[in-house]
Amino acid sequence: MAESPSSQQKARRRKSIDRTEGFAHDSSSLLSEDQFQCSICLDVLTDPVSTPCGHNFCKTCLTLYWNNTEHCHCPFCKEKFTKRPELKINTTLREVVDHFKKKSGLIKPDILCDACTGVKQKALKSCLDCRVTFCKSHLEPHNNVPVLKKHKLISPVKNLQDYICQKHERPLELFCRDDQTCVCLFCIEGDHKTHNTVPIEEESGEKKLIKTQTELQQMIQDRLKKIKDIKDSVELRKRNTEKEKADSVEVFTALIRSIERSQAELLEVMEEKQKAAERQTEDLIKELEQEITELKRRDTELEQLSHTEDHLHLLQIYSSLCRPPHTKNWTDISIDPHLSVETVRNALSELQKSLDETLSKTLNEKIRESVSTELKRIQQYAVDVTLDADTAYPKLILSDDGNQVTYGDTEQNLPDNPKRFHRCCCVLGKEGFSSGRFYYEVQVRGKTKWDLGVAQESIDRKGKITVKPQNGFWTVILRNGNEYRALADPSVPLSLKENPQKVGVFVDYEEGLVSFYDVESRSHIYSFTGQSFTEKLYPYFSPCNNDGGRNSAPLIISAVSKKLSSLLAMESC
């Protein structure tokens, strides 16, 4: 008798499973977790699905990924699909993965019934009162017998003794929050009588030991967003690189054109000099030839007169013959065979000057443009900063909104808390940062001296302070109206073309970077690079003393429009 279609399908499926398990068993020494890893969640595949390009993902991960992308493409190789593929679980791959999980200990083996004899069935519950694990059929009395109904049943576990109080031999049903331990009902009548105890189910729910599906999906979403952010950053860097390459070609093309133009001008000058020399030569030769002709004529006349016998005529013209001919003294007249060295030197000097001016102008424009673009980008990391009155030196006066600080000549009667600076005329921001990037701007208009930057949380606030990175300070200062220095070790004098009226401070915690910018001129002031931050960083401000009234202007924390900066940064790209 022929098997029914359903029986044939089951047989074929059983053979397939046997072959799959056999393959997985034979290859267990060759396979690793990486080979069954979803490239989205980076975990072993769950309900694996395959894309048309042949890559495998968890069904949930790929569905969420495509729901959050504009174009449908493979997350691994980026191959685009004109139509979103219909996802169906790859059952053969799922069986291989499940077998791998079981062999690798990623799937816990089934817990079997303690009451079964012969072939043991899969356990359904464990009874803490009976201290036995039961399958569905052997658990039936606990559902029907009134006494057994009162027993404490839990999901099946192997180590039942861990769920029993060792002192009272009773189920551990409660959690003591005071001692952070599980207890039984007898325990709360003795050592834990006055303690705060709650049912274990309640406590385990509060602690959220197992993440809910919503939380897992949120984690997936966060990682998908991170992938998108990374890709966007790479694409932005690629566009910026292409733009910088194009700008570089433009700069050097302009230089080459300038050199060619200057070369043509120099050759033209040399050609004009040569033509002028040739004209001078022609004029001199012509003049010499005229003198030669005149001298020959006179020589001929003298030759003829030397044979005459008309002495009277000879006496009459003798005086004119004795006068010297009208000729030039040619002794010091010559033509230099070489082009004037001074002419070439002047031409080369003009060429060098022109190139220097062109190069300097072009590079300065490109540097300014590059810094301006960078400043627009980092302004997106602007944070709200307010001054912390608890840290302020007693002579400093803070505005009510915490955005301005000035120096007062009279020391205020303030509580000397651990955070307050005792001898240093400075104040910190309230907000500390221990990761990521942040940026803020400070108006310094009208001041002759100030200190700005960041400081780490553990800095000395009571004794004499030496401001430098080794002591937890990264600052730039102004003294005497126009002397700027970066307080590195040793300090670095800064040559600025103009005095900043508003200073921007940017920190990249992970990169170990602290940079300072002149906001209005869109120029870079100084950067501390390669630093190692291990604790919170706080914005640091010092308006310094009044300098005889010349430095009475306040330091003012300025608001930065992150939305506008973001739009400008996008336009510049």
XYZ file of C-alpha atoms in Angstrom:
573
model
C 0.000 0.000 0.000
C 1.377 3.435 -1.042
C 2.069 6.016 1.600
C -0.121 9.092 1.749
C 1.424 12.410 0.517
C 1.676 13.663 4.054
C 3.493 10.495 5.109
C 5.886 10.817 2.169
C 6.592 14.426 3.050
C 7.309 13.462 6.654
C 9.663 10.710 5.515
C 11.530 13.036 3.181
C 11.737 15.636 5.946
C 13.070 13.061 8.390
C 15.765 11.988 5.908
C 16.665 15.635 5.332
C 17.001 16.207 9.061
C 19.108 13.076 9.417
C 21.405 14.229 6.596
C 21.603 17.725 8.085
C 22.412 16.467 11.561
C 24.947 14.069 10.099
C 26.606 16.886 8.190
C 26.637 19.142 11.266
C 28.024 16.313 13.392
C 30.795 15.524 10.875
C 31.675 19.180 10.454
C 31.369 20.272 14.091
C 35.101 20.568 14.410
C 35.236 22.824 11.314
C 32.300 25.136 12.076
C 32.476 28.187 14.303
C 29.930 30.644 15.668
C 31.112 33.280 13.142
C 29.819 31.132 10.274
C 26.279 31.251 11.661
C 26.403 34.918 12.691
C 23.892 37.525 11.589
C 25.843 40.592 10.410
C 23.123 42.900 11.791
C 22.707 41.752 15.417
C 26.106 39.959 15.458
C 24.498 36.962 17.178
C 23.877 33.381 16.026
C 21.063 33.279 13.464
C 17.463 32.968 14.642
C 14.850 32.004 12.015
C 17.396 32.524 9.221
C 16.311 33.983 5.876
C 18.404 34.357 2.709
C 18.623 37.312 0.312
C 18.783 36.819 -3.486
C 22.521 37.589 -3.329
C 23.036 34.579 -1.018
C 23.624 36.174 2.397
C 21.808 35.075 5.560
C 20.223 37.125 8.373
C 17.773 36.738 11.233
C 14.283 37.282 9.852
C 13.438 39.920 12.491
C 16.743 41.774 11.977
C 16.395 41.968 8.192
C 12.733 42.995 8.373
C 13.540 45.842 10.782
C 16.537 46.861 8.666
C 14.489 47.153 5.489
C 11.715 48.979 7.370
C 14.255 51.680 8.264
C 16.067 52.097 4.937
C 15.016 54.105 1.914
C 16.279 51.557 -0.626
C 16.013 47.803 -0.319
C 19.520 46.320 -0.428
C 21.606 43.591 1.194
C 23.068 44.871 4.506
C 26.262 42.885 3.867
C 27.232 43.367 0.183
C 24.944 46.375 -0.550
C 23.407 44.768 -3.659
C 20.182 46.664 -4.408
C 16.873 44.922 -5.151
C 14.316 46.589 -7.407
C 11.545 44.828 -5.484
C 11.604 43.919 -1.804
C 12.146 40.128 -1.624
C 9.582 38.014 0.210
C 11.289 36.558 3.275
C 10.840 32.855 3.971
C 12.677 30.965 6.678
C 15.442 28.734 5.332
C 14.361 25.585 7.171
C 17.453 23.542 6.273
C 19.771 26.281 7.530
C 17.650 26.688 10.657
C 18.050 22.974 11.440
C 21.827 23.227 10.934
C 21.994 26.296 13.175
C 19.825 24.691 15.861
C 22.019 21.586 15.803
C 25.116 23.778 16.046
C 23.608 25.674 18.986
C 22.827 22.399 20.744
C 26.328 21.000 20.164
C 27.936 24.290 21.214
C 25.884 24.610 24.374
C 24.037 27.651 23.035
C 20.756 25.767 23.481
C 20.191 24.162 26.842
C 19.285 20.471 26.635
C 15.751 19.433 27.582
C 15.088 18.673 31.244
C 13.514 15.241 31.643
C 10.883 13.950 34.048
C 12.210 12.369 37.275
C 9.096 10.182 37.660
C 9.228 8.495 34.251
C 10.574 4.960 33.957
C 11.946 3.708 30.663
C 11.935 6.472 28.035
C 11.790 9.718 30.011
C 9.503 12.465 28.764
C 10.283 16.190 28.623
C 9.609 17.864 31.968
C 6.866 20.490 32.267
C 7.262 21.695 35.875
C 9.426 21.212 38.969
C 7.763 21.000 42.387
C 9.684 22.655 45.208
C 7.671 20.834 47.859
C 8.062 17.380 46.330
C 11.538 18.279 45.050
C 10.755 16.343 41.886
C 10.517 17.392 38.234
C 7.383 16.115 36.406
C 6.309 15.644 32.797
C 2.774 16.564 31.735
C 1.204 13.220 32.673
C 2.983 12.859 36.027
C 2.100 16.469 36.886
C -1.615 15.692 36.571
C -2.119 14.931 40.345
C -0.846 18.429 41.169
C -3.703 19.802 39.103
C -6.410 17.635 40.673
C -5.454 16.619 44.242
C -6.357 19.495 46.660
C -3.280 19.019 48.863
C -0.904 18.927 45.898
C -2.513 21.993 44.383
C -0.927 24.052 47.168
C 2.595 22.980 46.199
C 5.003 25.521 44.712
C 5.523 24.795 41.008
C 8.205 26.455 38.869
C 9.586 26.023 35.359
C 11.613 22.806 35.121
C 15.167 23.088 36.486
C 17.968 20.599 36.989
C 19.392 21.888 40.238
C 16.268 21.803 42.398
C 18.334 21.918 45.608
C 19.350 25.502 44.765
C 15.694 26.519 45.122
C 15.343 25.023 48.613
C 16.288 26.786 51.855
C 19.222 24.841 53.301
C 18.264 25.848 56.830
C 14.520 25.147 56.858
C 14.202 22.712 53.944
C 11.443 24.914 52.481
C 11.051 26.493 49.016
C 12.816 29.823 48.540
C 9.774 31.940 47.674
C 10.861 35.392 48.876
C 13.698 37.863 48.316
C 15.223 39.860 51.193
C 16.135 43.320 49.869
C 18.148 44.169 52.978
C 20.492 41.168 52.684
C 20.066 40.704 48.907
C 19.344 36.987 49.245
C 16.497 34.521 48.685
C 14.635 33.253 51.773
C 11.765 30.911 52.668
C 8.623 31.615 54.685
C 10.282 30.316 57.869
C 13.241 32.687 57.392
C 11.017 35.777 57.699
C 9.884 34.523 61.079
C 13.477 34.440 62.330
C 16.618 36.245 61.113
C 14.731 38.238 58.447
C 11.678 39.114 60.535
C 12.128 42.899 60.327
C 13.630 42.917 56.831
C 12.022 44.130 53.637
C 11.008 40.960 51.759
C 9.046 40.588 48.512
C 8.027 37.620 46.304
C 10.866 36.450 44.090
C 8.717 37.012 40.986
C 8.279 40.692 41.877
C 11.967 41.287 42.511
C 13.117 39.508 39.376
C 10.608 41.595 37.416
C 11.991 44.837 38.884
C 15.548 43.904 38.064
C 14.583 42.985 34.479
C 17.065 40.147 34.311
C 15.736 39.124 30.904
C 15.265 41.859 28.336
C 11.811 42.113 26.801
C 11.291 41.841 23.081
C 10.665 45.590 22.912
C 14.051 46.275 24.478
C 15.767 43.896 22.071
C 14.075 45.531 19.118
C 15.168 48.936 20.406
C 18.743 47.668 20.652
C 18.503 46.485 17.048
C 17.121 49.865 16.015
C 19.957 51.657 17.840
C 22.538 49.534 16.086
C 20.902 50.011 12.705
C 20.973 53.755 13.299
C 24.629 53.510 14.307
C 25.398 51.641 11.070
C 23.619 54.382 9.121
C 25.510 57.109 11.016
C 28.836 55.400 10.295
C 27.981 55.030 6.605
C 26.880 58.671 6.441
C 30.142 59.767 8.088
C 32.190 57.731 5.607
C 30.207 59.179 2.693
C 30.636 62.714 4.061
C 34.377 62.178 4.482
C 34.536 60.817 0.935
C 32.800 63.942 -0.423
C 35.084 66.194 1.626
C 38.150 64.332 0.339
C 36.981 64.701 -3.257
C 36.375 68.405 -2.665
C 39.839 68.837 -1.114
C 41.385 67.014 -4.092
C 39.524 69.275 -6.520
C 40.585 72.351 -4.536
C 44.222 71.190 -4.573
C 44.113 70.701 -8.350
C 42.603 74.180 -8.668
C 45.355 75.720 -6.508
C 48.215 74.142 -8.416
C 46.568 74.774 -11.788
C 46.393 78.456 -10.859
C 50.051 78.366 -9.820
C 51.090 76.717 -13.093
C 49.147 79.334 -15.037
C 50.799 82.095 -13.028
C 54.244 80.598 -13.688
C 53.513 80.262 -17.406
C 52.238 83.844 -17.544
C 55.280 85.172 -15.686
C 57.566 83.094 -17.887
C 55.934 84.564 -21.005
C 56.351 88.069 -19.585
C 60.026 87.402 -18.816
C 60.641 86.035 -22.318
C 58.886 89.065 -23.756
C 61.135 91.392 -21.746
C 64.211 89.489 -22.902
C 62.992 89.637 -26.526
C 62.429 93.401 -26.285
C 65.918 93.836 -24.809
C 67.361 91.804 -27.680
C 65.491 93.833 -30.295
C 66.594 97.089 -28.656
C 70.213 95.853 -28.711
C 69.862 94.960 -32.390
C 68.431 98.409 -33.204
C 71.289 100.061 -31.295
C 73.786 97.918 -33.224
C 72.259 98.863 -36.543
C 72.379 102.579 -35.649
C 76.031 102.376 -34.574
C 77.050 100.470 -37.699
C 75.207 102.986 -39.878
C 76.936 105.869 -38.115
C 80.336 104.192 -38.468
C 79.740 103.533 -42.172
C 78.830 107.213 -42.703
C 82.063 108.288 -40.991
C 84.069 105.834 -43.099
C 82.499 107.242 -46.285
C 83.354 110.809 -45.219
C 86.927 109.850 -44.327
C 87.427 108.098 -47.671
C 86.125 111.148 -49.503
C 88.600 113.368 -47.671
C 91.410 110.908 -48.313
C 90.622 110.999 -52.019
C 90.674 114.790 -52.039
C 94.051 114.863 -50.275
C 95.428 112.370 -52.770
C 94.332 114.550 -55.633
C 95.713 117.755 -54.078
C 99.082 116.125 -53.507
C 99.639 116.162 -57.322
C 98.379 119.709 -58.031
C 100.658 122.597 -59.077
C 98.023 125.221 -58.267
C 99.659 126.330 -55.044
C 97.416 129.354 -54.715
C 94.307 127.128 -54.581
C 96.115 124.807 -52.208
C 96.816 127.628 -49.792
C 93.183 128.743 -49.963
C 91.797 125.331 -48.861
C 94.691 124.316 -46.591
C 93.028 125.559 -43.383
C 89.876 123.497 -44.035
C 91.911 120.391 -44.835
C 93.831 120.730 -41.602
C 90.760 120.792 -39.438
C 89.988 117.305 -37.970
C 86.921 115.577 -39.414
C 83.652 115.500 -37.427
C 83.894 111.945 -36.019
C 82.913 110.236 -32.744
C 85.355 108.786 -30.217
C 84.577 105.059 -30.494
C 87.104 103.875 -27.916
C 84.614 103.274 -25.054
C 81.667 102.296 -27.202
C 80.850 98.554 -27.314
C 77.923 96.112 -27.373
C 77.552 93.750 -24.375
C 77.085 90.224 -25.796
C 75.145 89.170 -22.628
C 71.688 90.187 -21.462
C 71.817 92.500 -18.448
C 72.150 90.412 -15.260
C 70.289 93.088 -13.389
C 67.414 92.839 -15.858
C 67.117 89.063 -15.383
C 67.485 89.380 -11.620
C 64.709 91.974 -11.489
C 62.473 89.850 -13.688
C 63.039 86.759 -11.545
C 62.444 88.794 -8.400
C 59.122 90.019 -9.785
C 58.218 86.449 -10.749
C 59.056 85.145 -7.267
C 57.074 87.944 -5.645
C 54.086 87.246 -7.870
C 54.210 83.503 -7.107
C 54.549 84.097 -3.367
C 51.581 86.457 -3.369
C 49.464 84.083 -5.460
C 50.385 81.039 -3.362
C 49.906 82.830 -0.041
C 46.562 84.278 -1.078
C 45.268 81.001 -2.492
C 46.423 78.854 0.433
C 45.089 81.327 3.020
C 41.725 81.317 1.271
C 41.669 77.501 1.181
C 42.747 77.213 4.825
C 40.092 79.704 5.902
C 37.474 77.858 3.853
C 38.540 74.496 5.332
C 38.471 75.800 8.929
C 35.101 77.437 8.300
C 33.679 74.120 7.097
C 35.179 72.295 10.089
C 33.763 74.893 12.496
C 30.291 74.552 10.981
C 30.529 70.785 11.515
C 31.630 70.881 15.130
C 29.044 73.539 16.046
C 26.502 70.723 15.716
C 27.923 69.390 19.001
C 27.066 72.615 20.864
C 25.879 72.079 24.450
C 24.200 74.362 26.951
C 26.788 75.486 29.500
C 26.041 77.368 32.738
C 28.479 78.453 35.425
C 28.604 76.500 38.687
C 28.366 79.017 41.556
C 29.630 76.381 44.021
C 33.032 76.363 42.254
C 33.467 80.148 41.792
C 36.394 82.009 43.392
C 34.899 84.330 46.086
C 35.728 87.547 44.156
C 33.918 86.408 41.016
C 30.417 87.741 40.323
C 28.069 85.455 38.357
C 24.915 86.607 36.552
C 21.553 85.225 37.670
C 21.249 83.059 34.550
C 24.759 81.638 35.068
C 25.983 82.808 31.639
C 28.294 85.702 32.630
C 31.206 86.130 35.038
C 33.119 89.269 36.070
C 35.802 90.008 38.623
C 34.805 91.979 41.732
C 37.314 93.770 43.922
C 35.572 92.698 47.156
C 35.679 89.105 48.344
C 32.195 87.723 49.000
C 31.313 85.750 52.112
C 30.654 82.349 50.536
C 30.691 78.843 52.050
C 34.053 77.125 51.496
C 32.827 73.859 50.003
C 35.216 71.250 48.498
C 34.363 72.320 44.928
C 35.210 76.025 45.359
C 38.499 77.503 44.098
C 40.386 79.068 46.988
C 43.265 80.956 45.329
C 42.640 80.696 41.582
C 40.380 83.342 39.970
C 38.228 80.884 38.021
C 34.931 78.995 37.809
C 33.777 75.745 36.190
C 30.669 74.883 34.229
C 27.960 72.839 35.945
C 27.888 70.215 33.211
C 30.635 67.582 33.075
C 31.341 65.279 30.123
C 32.963 61.841 30.200
C 32.412 60.731 26.588
C 31.549 61.943 23.112
C 32.004 65.456 21.736
C 30.915 68.859 22.984
C 31.350 72.492 21.941
C 30.649 75.906 23.470
C 31.377 79.565 22.658
C 32.452 82.448 24.905
C 32.413 86.163 24.098
C 35.705 87.824 25.162
C 35.128 91.252 23.594
C 36.683 94.193 25.470
C 38.998 92.106 27.662
C 42.779 92.425 28.029
C 43.242 88.996 29.653
C 41.297 85.768 30.150
C 41.680 81.972 30.437
C 39.412 79.487 28.628
C 39.355 75.720 28.139
C 38.442 72.575 30.044
C 39.571 70.997 33.330
C 39.182 67.498 34.746
C 37.092 66.860 37.852
C 39.956 65.986 40.229
C 41.968 69.229 39.790
C 43.374 70.923 42.881
C 41.064 73.778 43.889
C 42.618 74.918 47.157
C 46.358 75.335 46.755
C 48.524 77.137 44.238
C 47.526 75.931 40.778
C 49.821 75.442 37.788
C 47.621 75.306 34.712
C 48.913 72.648 32.301
C 47.705 69.292 30.912
C 49.715 67.246 33.446
C 47.635 68.893 36.199
C 44.305 68.400 34.395
C 43.955 71.733 32.512
C 43.763 72.325 28.742
C 43.565 76.080 28.201
C 44.402 79.057 25.988
C 45.044 82.446 27.644
C 45.311 86.145 26.741
C 47.638 88.585 28.536
C 48.448 92.296 28.002
C 45.746 92.738 25.400
C 47.438 90.861 22.535
C 49.698 88.124 23.925
C 48.114 84.707 23.377
C 49.529 81.428 24.676
C 48.451 77.787 24.839
C 49.327 76.483 28.305
C 50.960 73.235 27.233
C 54.217 72.116 28.855
C 56.094 74.230 27.926
C 53.584 76.928 26.954
C 53.242 77.799 23.274
C 53.130 81.447 22.084
C 50.381 81.983 19.509
C 50.623 84.407 16.587
C 47.094 85.529 15.676
C 46.360 87.924 12.808
C 43.516 89.521 14.741
C 42.218 89.487 18.288
C 39.314 87.019 18.725
C 36.068 88.539 19.958
C 34.353 85.178 20.432
C 36.196 81.921 21.171
C 34.820 78.443 20.427
C 36.024 75.431 22.462
C 35.576 71.904 21.043
C 36.364 68.595 22.797
C 36.415 65.090 21.330
C 36.759 62.923 24.443
C 37.618 59.624 22.733
C 40.100 61.261 20.317
C 41.843 63.154 23.153
C 41.323 66.470 21.329
C 40.744 70.011 22.651
C 40.543 72.693 19.933
C 40.069 76.476 20.075
C 38.603 78.633 17.272
C 38.120 82.326 16.493
C 34.404 82.133 15.722
C 34.006 85.446 13.878
C 37.066 85.137 11.609
C 36.377 81.376 11.175
C 40.006 80.536 11.969
C 41.795 77.936 14.082
C 43.672 79.113 17.190
C 45.254 75.982 18.725
C 44.644 72.268 19.397
C 45.802 69.913 22.147
C 46.020 66.494 20.451
C 46.763 62.946 21.582
C 45.544 63.569 25.138
C 44.267 60.742 27.374
C 41.098 61.605 29.309
C 40.072 59.288 32.142
C 37.527 61.351 34.076
C 34.870 64.035 33.627
C 35.850 67.260 31.873
C 34.268 70.604 32.805
C 34.291 73.917 30.891
C 36.840 76.238 32.547
C 36.618 80.054 32.734
C 38.783 82.791 34.252
C 37.972 86.483 33.602
C 41.218 87.402 35.486
C 41.460 90.565 37.606
C 40.221 93.970 36.480
C 43.680 95.204 35.337
C 43.050 98.691 36.690
C 39.618 98.823 35.066
C 40.906 97.884 31.611
C 39.681 94.279 32.012
C 36.284 94.832 33.623
C 34.283 93.366 30.717
C 32.597 90.003 31.496
C 33.132 86.600 29.939
C 29.781 85.721 28.327
C 28.717 82.198 27.336
C 27.045 82.537 23.922
C 24.171 80.442 22.614
C 24.983 78.380 19.509
C 22.255 77.557 17.002
C 22.876 73.859 16.328
C 20.072 73.737 13.753
C 21.586 76.574 11.710
C 25.073 75.078 12.027
C 23.749 71.734 10.799
C 22.171 73.371 7.737
C 25.346 75.332 6.972
C 27.439 72.188 7.332
C 25.152 70.350 4.911
C 25.355 73.230 2.406
C 29.142 73.317 2.615
C 29.276 69.630 1.699
